[in-house]
Short mmCIF file of C-alpha atoms in Angstrom, two decimals:
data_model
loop_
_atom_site.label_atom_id
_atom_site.label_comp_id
_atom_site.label_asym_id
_atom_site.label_seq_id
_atom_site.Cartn_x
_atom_site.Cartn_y
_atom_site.Cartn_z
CA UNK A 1 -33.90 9.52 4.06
CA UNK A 2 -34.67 12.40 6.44
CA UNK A 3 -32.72 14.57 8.37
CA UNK A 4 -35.42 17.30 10.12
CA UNK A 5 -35.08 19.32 13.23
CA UNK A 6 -37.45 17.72 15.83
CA UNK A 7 -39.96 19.96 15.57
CA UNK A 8 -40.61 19.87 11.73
CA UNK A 9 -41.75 22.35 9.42
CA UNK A 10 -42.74 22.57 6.26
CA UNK A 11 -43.10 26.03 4.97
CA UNK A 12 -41.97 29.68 3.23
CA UNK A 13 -40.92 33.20 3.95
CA UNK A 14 -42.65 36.93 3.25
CA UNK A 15 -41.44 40.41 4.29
CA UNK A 16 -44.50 41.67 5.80
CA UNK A 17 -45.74 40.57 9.38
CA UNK A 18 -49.27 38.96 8.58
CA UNK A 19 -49.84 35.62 8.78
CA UNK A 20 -50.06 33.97 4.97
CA UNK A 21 -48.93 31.72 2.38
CA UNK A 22 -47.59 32.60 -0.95
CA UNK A 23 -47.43 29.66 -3.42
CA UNK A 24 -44.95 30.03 -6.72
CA UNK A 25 -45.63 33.11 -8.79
CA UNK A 26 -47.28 34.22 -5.47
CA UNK A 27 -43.90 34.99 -4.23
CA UNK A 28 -42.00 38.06 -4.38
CA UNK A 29 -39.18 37.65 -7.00
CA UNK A 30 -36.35 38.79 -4.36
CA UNK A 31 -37.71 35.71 -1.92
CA UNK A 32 -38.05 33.02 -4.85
CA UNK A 33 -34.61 33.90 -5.18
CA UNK A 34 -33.47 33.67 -2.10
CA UNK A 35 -34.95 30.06 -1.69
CA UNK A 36 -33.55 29.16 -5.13
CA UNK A 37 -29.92 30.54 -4.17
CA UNK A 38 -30.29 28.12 -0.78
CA UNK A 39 -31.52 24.95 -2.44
CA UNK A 40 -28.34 25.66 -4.71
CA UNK A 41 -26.27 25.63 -2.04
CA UNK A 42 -27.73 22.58 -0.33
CA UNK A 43 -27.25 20.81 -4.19
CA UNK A 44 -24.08 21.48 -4.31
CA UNK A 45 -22.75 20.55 -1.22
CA UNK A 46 -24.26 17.24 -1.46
CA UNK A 47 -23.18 16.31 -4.89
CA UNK A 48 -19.64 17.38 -3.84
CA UNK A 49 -20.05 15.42 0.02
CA UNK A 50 -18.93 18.76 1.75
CA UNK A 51 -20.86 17.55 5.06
CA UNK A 52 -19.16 20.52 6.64
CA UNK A 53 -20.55 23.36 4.56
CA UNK A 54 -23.59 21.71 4.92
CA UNK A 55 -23.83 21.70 8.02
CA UNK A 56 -22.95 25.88 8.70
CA UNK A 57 -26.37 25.93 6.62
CA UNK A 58 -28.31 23.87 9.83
CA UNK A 59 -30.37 25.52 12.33
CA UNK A 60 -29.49 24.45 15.71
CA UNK A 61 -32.57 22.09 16.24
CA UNK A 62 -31.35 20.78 12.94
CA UNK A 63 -27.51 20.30 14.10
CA UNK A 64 -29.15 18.26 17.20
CA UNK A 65 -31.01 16.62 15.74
CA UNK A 66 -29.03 14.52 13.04
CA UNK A 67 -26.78 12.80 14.93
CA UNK A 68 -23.35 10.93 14.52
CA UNK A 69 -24.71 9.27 11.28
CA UNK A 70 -25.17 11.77 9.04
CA UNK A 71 -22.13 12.11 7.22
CA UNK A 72 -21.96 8.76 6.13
CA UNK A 73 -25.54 8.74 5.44
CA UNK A 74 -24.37 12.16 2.93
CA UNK A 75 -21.36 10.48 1.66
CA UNK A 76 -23.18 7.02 1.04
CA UNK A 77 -26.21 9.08 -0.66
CA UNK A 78 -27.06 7.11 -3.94
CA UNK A 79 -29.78 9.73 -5.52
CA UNK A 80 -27.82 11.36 -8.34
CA UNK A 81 -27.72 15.35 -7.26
CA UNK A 82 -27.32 16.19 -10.86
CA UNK A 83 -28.14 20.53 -10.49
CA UNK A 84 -28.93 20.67 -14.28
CA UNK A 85 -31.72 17.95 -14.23
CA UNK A 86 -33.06 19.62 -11.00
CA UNK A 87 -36.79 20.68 -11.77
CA UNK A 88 -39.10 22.76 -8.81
CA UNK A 89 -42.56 21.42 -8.35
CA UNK A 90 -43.80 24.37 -5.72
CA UNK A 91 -42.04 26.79 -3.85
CA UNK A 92 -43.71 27.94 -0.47
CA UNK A 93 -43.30 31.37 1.73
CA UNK A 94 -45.19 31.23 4.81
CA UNK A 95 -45.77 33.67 7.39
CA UNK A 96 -47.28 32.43 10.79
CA UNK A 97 -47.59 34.64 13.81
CA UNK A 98 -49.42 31.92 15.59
CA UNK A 99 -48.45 29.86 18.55
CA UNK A 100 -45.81 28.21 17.37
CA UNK A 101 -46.63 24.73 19.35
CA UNK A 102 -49.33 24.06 16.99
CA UNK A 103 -49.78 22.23 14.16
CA UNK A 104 -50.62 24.02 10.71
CA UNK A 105 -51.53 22.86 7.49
CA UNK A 106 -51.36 24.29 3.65
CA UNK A 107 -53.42 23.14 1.05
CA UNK A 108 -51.72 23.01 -2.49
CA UNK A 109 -54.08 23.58 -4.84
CA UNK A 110 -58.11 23.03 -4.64
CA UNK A 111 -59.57 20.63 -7.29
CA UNK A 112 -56.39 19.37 -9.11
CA UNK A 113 -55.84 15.51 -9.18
CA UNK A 114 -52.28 16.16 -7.88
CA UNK A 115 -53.38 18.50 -4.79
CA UNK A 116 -51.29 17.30 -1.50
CA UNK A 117 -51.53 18.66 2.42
CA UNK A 118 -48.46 19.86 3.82
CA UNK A 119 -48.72 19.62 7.78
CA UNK A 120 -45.96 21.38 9.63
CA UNK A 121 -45.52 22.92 13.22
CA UNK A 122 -44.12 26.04 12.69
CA UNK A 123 -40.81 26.89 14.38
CA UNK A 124 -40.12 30.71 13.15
CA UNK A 125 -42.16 33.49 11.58
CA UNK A 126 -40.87 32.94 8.64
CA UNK A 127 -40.62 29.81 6.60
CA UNK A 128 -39.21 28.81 2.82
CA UNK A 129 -40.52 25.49 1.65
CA UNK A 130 -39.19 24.09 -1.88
CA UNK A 131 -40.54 20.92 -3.20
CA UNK A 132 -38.50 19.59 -6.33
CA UNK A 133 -37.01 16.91 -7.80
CA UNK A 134 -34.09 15.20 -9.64
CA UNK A 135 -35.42 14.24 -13.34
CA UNK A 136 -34.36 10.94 -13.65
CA UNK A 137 -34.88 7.59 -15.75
CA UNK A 138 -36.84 5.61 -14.39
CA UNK A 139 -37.01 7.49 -11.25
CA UNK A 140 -37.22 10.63 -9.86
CA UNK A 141 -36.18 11.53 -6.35
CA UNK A 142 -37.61 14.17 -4.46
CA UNK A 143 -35.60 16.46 -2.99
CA UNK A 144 -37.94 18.99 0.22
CA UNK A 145 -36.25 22.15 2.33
CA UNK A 146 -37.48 23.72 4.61
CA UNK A 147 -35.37 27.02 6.09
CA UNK A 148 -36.86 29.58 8.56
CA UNK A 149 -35.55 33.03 9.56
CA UNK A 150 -33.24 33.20 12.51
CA UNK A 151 -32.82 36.78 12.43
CA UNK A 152 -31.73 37.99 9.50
CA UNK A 153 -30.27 34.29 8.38
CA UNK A 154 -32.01 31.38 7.07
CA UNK A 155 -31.30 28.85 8.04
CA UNK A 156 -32.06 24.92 7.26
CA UNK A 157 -34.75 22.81 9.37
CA UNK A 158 -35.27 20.23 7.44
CA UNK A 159 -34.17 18.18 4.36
CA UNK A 160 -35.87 15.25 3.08
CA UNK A 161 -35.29 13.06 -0.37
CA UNK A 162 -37.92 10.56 -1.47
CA UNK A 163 -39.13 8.89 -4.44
CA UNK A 164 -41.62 11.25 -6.22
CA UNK A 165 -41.98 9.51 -9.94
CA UNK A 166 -41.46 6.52 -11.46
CA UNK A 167 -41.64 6.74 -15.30
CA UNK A 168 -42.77 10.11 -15.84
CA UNK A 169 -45.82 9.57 -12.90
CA UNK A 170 -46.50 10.40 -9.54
CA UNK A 171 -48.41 8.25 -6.87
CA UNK A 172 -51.70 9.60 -8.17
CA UNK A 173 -50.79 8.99 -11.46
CA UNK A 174 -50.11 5.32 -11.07
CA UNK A 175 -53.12 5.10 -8.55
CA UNK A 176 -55.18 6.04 -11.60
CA UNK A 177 -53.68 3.13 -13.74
CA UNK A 178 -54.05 0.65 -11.28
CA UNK A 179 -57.69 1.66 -11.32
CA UNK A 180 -57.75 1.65 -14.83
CA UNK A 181 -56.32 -1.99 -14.62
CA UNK A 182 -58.72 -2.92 -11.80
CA UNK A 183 -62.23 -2.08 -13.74
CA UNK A 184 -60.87 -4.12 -16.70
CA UNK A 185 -59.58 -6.87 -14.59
CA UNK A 186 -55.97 -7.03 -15.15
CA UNK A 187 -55.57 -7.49 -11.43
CA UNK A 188 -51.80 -8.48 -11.55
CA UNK A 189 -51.01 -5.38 -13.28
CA UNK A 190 -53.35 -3.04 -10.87
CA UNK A 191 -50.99 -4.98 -8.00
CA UNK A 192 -47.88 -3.91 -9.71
CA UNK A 193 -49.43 -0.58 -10.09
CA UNK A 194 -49.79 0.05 -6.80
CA UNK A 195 -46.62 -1.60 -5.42
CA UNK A 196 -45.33 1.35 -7.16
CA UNK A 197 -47.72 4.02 -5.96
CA UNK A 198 -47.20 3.41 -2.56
CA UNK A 199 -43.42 3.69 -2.92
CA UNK A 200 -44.53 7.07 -3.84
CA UNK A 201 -46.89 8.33 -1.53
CA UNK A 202 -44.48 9.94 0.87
CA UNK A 203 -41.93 11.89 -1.39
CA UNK A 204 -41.23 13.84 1.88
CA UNK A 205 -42.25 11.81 4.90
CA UNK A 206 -44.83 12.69 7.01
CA UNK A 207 -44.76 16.41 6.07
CA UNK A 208 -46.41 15.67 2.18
CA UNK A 209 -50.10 13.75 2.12
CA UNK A 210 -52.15 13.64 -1.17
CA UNK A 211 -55.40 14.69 -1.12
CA UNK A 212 -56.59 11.04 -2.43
CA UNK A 213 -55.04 9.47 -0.13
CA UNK A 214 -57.97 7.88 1.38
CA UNK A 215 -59.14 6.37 -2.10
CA UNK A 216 -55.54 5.07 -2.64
CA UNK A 217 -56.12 3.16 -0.03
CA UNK A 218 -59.67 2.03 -0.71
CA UNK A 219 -58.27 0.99 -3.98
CA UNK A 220 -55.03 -1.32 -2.17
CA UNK A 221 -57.46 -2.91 0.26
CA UNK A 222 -60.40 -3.71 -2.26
CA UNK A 223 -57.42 -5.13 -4.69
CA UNK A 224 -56.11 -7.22 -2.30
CA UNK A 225 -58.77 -8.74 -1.08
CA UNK A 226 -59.68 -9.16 -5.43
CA UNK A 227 -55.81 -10.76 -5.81
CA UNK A 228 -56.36 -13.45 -2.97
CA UNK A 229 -59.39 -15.07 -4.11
CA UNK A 230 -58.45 -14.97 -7.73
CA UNK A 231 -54.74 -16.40 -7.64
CA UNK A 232 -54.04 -18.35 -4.40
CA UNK A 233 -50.33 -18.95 -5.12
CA UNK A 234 -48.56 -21.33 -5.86
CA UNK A 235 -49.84 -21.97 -9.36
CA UNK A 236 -48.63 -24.91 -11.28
CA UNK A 237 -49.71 -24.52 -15.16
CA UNK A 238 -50.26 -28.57 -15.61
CA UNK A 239 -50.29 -27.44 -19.61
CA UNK A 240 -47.00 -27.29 -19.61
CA UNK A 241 -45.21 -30.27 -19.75
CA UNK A 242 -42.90 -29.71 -16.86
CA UNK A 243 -45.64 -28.33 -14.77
CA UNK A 244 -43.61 -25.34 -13.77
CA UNK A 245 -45.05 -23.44 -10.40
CA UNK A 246 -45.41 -19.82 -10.09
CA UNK A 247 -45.21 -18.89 -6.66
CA UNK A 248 -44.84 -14.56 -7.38
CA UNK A 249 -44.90 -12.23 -9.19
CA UNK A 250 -43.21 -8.95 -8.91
CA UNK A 251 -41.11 -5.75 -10.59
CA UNK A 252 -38.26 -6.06 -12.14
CA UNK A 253 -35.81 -2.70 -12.89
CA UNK A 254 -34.12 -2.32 -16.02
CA UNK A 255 -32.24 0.73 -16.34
CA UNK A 256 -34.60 2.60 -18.57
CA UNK A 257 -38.29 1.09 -16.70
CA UNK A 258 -39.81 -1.99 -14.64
CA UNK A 259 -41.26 -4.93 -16.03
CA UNK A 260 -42.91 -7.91 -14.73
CA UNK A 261 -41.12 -10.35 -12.52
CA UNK A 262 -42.18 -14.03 -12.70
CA UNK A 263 -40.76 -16.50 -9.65
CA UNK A 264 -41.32 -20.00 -10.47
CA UNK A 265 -40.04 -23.51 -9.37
CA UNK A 266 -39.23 -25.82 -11.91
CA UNK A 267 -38.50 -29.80 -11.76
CA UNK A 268 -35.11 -29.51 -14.17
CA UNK A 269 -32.23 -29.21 -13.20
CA UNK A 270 -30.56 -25.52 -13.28
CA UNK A 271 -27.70 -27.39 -15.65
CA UNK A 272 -29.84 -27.67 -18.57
CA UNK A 273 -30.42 -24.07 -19.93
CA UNK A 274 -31.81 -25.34 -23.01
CA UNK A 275 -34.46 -27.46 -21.07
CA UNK A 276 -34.60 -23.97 -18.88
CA UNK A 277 -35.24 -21.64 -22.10
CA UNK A 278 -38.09 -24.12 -23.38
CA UNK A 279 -39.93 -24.09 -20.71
CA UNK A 280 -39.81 -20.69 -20.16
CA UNK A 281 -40.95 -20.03 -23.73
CA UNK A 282 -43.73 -22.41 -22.87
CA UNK A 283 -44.75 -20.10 -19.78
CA UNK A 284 -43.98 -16.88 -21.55
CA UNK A 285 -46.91 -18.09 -24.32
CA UNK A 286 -49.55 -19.19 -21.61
CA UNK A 287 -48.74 -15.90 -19.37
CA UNK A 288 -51.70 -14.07 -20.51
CA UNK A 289 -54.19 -16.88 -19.79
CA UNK A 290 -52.90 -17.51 -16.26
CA UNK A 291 -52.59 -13.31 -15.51
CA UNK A 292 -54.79 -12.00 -17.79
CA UNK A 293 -53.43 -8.79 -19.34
CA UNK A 294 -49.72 -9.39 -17.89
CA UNK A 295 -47.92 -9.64 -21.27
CA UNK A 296 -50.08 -7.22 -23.06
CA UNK A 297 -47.87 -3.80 -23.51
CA UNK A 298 -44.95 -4.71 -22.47
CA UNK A 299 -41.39 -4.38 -23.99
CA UNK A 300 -39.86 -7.23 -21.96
CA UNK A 301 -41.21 -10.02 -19.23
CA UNK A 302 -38.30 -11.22 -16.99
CA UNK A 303 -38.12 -14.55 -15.47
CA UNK A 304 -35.98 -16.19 -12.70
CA UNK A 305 -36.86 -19.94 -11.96
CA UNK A 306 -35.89 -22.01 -8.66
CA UNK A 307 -35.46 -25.82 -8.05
CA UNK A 308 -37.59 -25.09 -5.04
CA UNK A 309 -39.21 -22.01 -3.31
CA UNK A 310 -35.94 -19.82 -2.21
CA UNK A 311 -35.60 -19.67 1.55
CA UNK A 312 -33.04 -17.10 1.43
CA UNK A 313 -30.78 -14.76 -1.26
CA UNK A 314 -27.91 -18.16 -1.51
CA UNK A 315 -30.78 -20.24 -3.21
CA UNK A 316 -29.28 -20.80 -6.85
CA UNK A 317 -31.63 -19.54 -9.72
CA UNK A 318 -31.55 -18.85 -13.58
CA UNK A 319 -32.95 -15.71 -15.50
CA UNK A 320 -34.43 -15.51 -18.64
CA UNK A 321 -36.31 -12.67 -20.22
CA UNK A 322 -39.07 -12.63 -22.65
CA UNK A 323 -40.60 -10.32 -25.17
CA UNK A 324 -44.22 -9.07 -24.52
CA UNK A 325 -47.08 -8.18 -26.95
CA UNK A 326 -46.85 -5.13 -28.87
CA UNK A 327 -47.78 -2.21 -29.10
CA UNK A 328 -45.13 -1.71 -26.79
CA UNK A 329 -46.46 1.57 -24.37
CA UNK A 330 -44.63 0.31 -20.79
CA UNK A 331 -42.30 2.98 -21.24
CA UNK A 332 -45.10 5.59 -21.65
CA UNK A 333 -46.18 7.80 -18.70
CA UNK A 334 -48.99 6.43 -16.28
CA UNK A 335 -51.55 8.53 -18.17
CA UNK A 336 -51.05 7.18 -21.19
CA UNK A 337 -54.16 5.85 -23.25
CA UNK A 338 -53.32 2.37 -23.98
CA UNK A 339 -53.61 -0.26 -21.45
CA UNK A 340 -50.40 -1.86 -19.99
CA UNK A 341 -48.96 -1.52 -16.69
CA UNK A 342 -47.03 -3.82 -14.58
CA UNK A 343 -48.40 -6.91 -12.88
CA UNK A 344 -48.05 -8.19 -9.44
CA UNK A 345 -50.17 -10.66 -6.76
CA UNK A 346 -46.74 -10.04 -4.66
CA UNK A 347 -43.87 -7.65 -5.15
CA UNK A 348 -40.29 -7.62 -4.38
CA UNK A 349 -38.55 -6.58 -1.38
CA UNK A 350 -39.13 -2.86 -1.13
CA UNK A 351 -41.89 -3.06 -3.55
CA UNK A 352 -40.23 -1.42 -6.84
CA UNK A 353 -37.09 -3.77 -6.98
CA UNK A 354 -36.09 -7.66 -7.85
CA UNK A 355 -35.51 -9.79 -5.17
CA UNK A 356 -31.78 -9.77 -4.66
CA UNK A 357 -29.35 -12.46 -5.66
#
């Protein structure tokens, strides 16, 4: 979701007139709490859908630029803007004295795995940039302001919330499992691992870009191209009896992580659960011959079966979930030593979520 004057900026603030940036500590304590007092502000009125204090906080690019929408697009806000699990990533102040109709960039960091490009076009000499985000289980939403100096008020130019983790990792994080996955050829977990990095590659929009964001997409392209030739979907397991047909895989949520998704047609009928439950047991023990590497890790392995390849969300199904093979690290961050991940030739709509019912 993004609400941003239509200019952009992403940037910080400093008393003195020469062009610079100041990064965290950097910052003059007086300035780091200015920004922190704003962001505050802009929590609060979210979390209690007060659209119209908000809204005195908007520059007037801002205020024109959000439109008749935004108030329901406050009030129907799902991302929990919970103040006390707020945590800052990086905290800008920028001062530009340059034409102001040209693009600038900062570089976070040089070296670090995590460094990311912010590219702005500055819209006042003075600029606050915040990057932080909501701890949350199993996501994390991003939460980016931007405020420049109209005066002597600051005011808001943009806002944007985004996915920034999922299970304790970041986009580079899980682009370093699914390489992990790749090299040791558990391709349907590398796909699964990167459905989920590139839901977080832009935690805010256009304005954030990852340093390795060229190899992250090296990695999706070279994967992809791996995934076709090795499972061409569907694929019937004629070892089981009822020759079952898996035409995806995907992620499931749970509240507390994601798990594989299996999507297969079966020739019972939906009636007989028992039949239902067999063969999925029979499936659930083959799973790692068919995907190899897919049960390994994991807590859980969730199942929904069709009579026939679902045209649309009214298509009747069943669910069944499965246990995987210990040791059980899933839940672990992306860094974690032991293998695991999440598997995935496809992915559901929106790439971290089931298909809907």
């Amino acid at each position: 979701m993004r609400w941003a004057s239509a200019l952009g900026c992403l940037l910080l603030m400093a008393g003195c007139r020469q062009s610079g940036t100041w990064v965290d500590n950097q910052i003059d304590p007086s300035v780091r709490s200015t920004l922190r007092s704003l962001n505050t502000n802009v929590i609060s009125y979210i979390t209690a859908k007060d659209t119209a204090q908000l809204k005195d906080m908007f520059s007037d690019s801002l205020l024109a630029h959000v439109g008749p929408t935004f108030v329901s697009q406050v009030e129907k806000n799902q991302v929990l803007f919970d103040l006390s699990k707020y945590r800052s990533k990086n905290e800008f102040y920028i001062v530009y004295t340059g034409a102001k109709s040209s693009s600038h960039n900062v570089h976070r960091g040089k070296g670090n795995e995590h460094d990311y490009l912010l590219n702005f076009q500055p819209m006042t000499e003075e600029t606050l940039v915040s990057l932080g985000f909501f701890q949350g289980t199993p996501e994390s939403f991003a939460l980016t302001t931007s405020y420049g100096k109209y005066g002597g008020n600051w005011k808001l130019n943009i806002m944007e919330i985004g996915l920034l983790k999922v299970m304790n990792g970041d986009a580079v994080d899980w682009y370093h499992r699914a390489k992990r996955d790749f090299d040791s050829g558990y391709l349907a977990d590398a796909a699964n691992d990167l459905v989920i990095m590139e839901q977080l590659m832009k935690p805010a929009g256009e304005l954030l870009h990852y340093e390795k964001e060229n190899e992250m997409n090296e990695l999706d392209q070279r994967l992809t191209a791996a995934i076709a030739q090795r499972y061409p979907f569907p694929m019937t397991d004629s070892l089981v009896k009822t020759k079952p047909s898996i035409f995806r895989i995907a992620l499931y949520r749970a509240p507390e992580a994601y798990y594989p998704f299996v999507l297969y047609r079966t020739t019972l009928p939906l009636t007989d659960t028992v039949a239902l439950s067999r063969e999925c047991d029979a499936i659930n023990a083959r799973l790692g011959q068919m995907f190899k590497g897919l049960p390994e890790g994991k807590r859980f392995i969730y199942y929904r079966v069709y009579t026939k390849v679902p045209g649309d969300t009214t298509d009747a199904y069943k669910e069944f979930h499965r246990s995987g093979i210990p040791p059980f690290v899933h839940g672990d961050p992306p860094d974690a030593a032991a293998s695991g991940g999440m598997a995935a030739a496809g992915s559901a709509p929106g790439g971290i979520a089931p298909p809907k019912p």
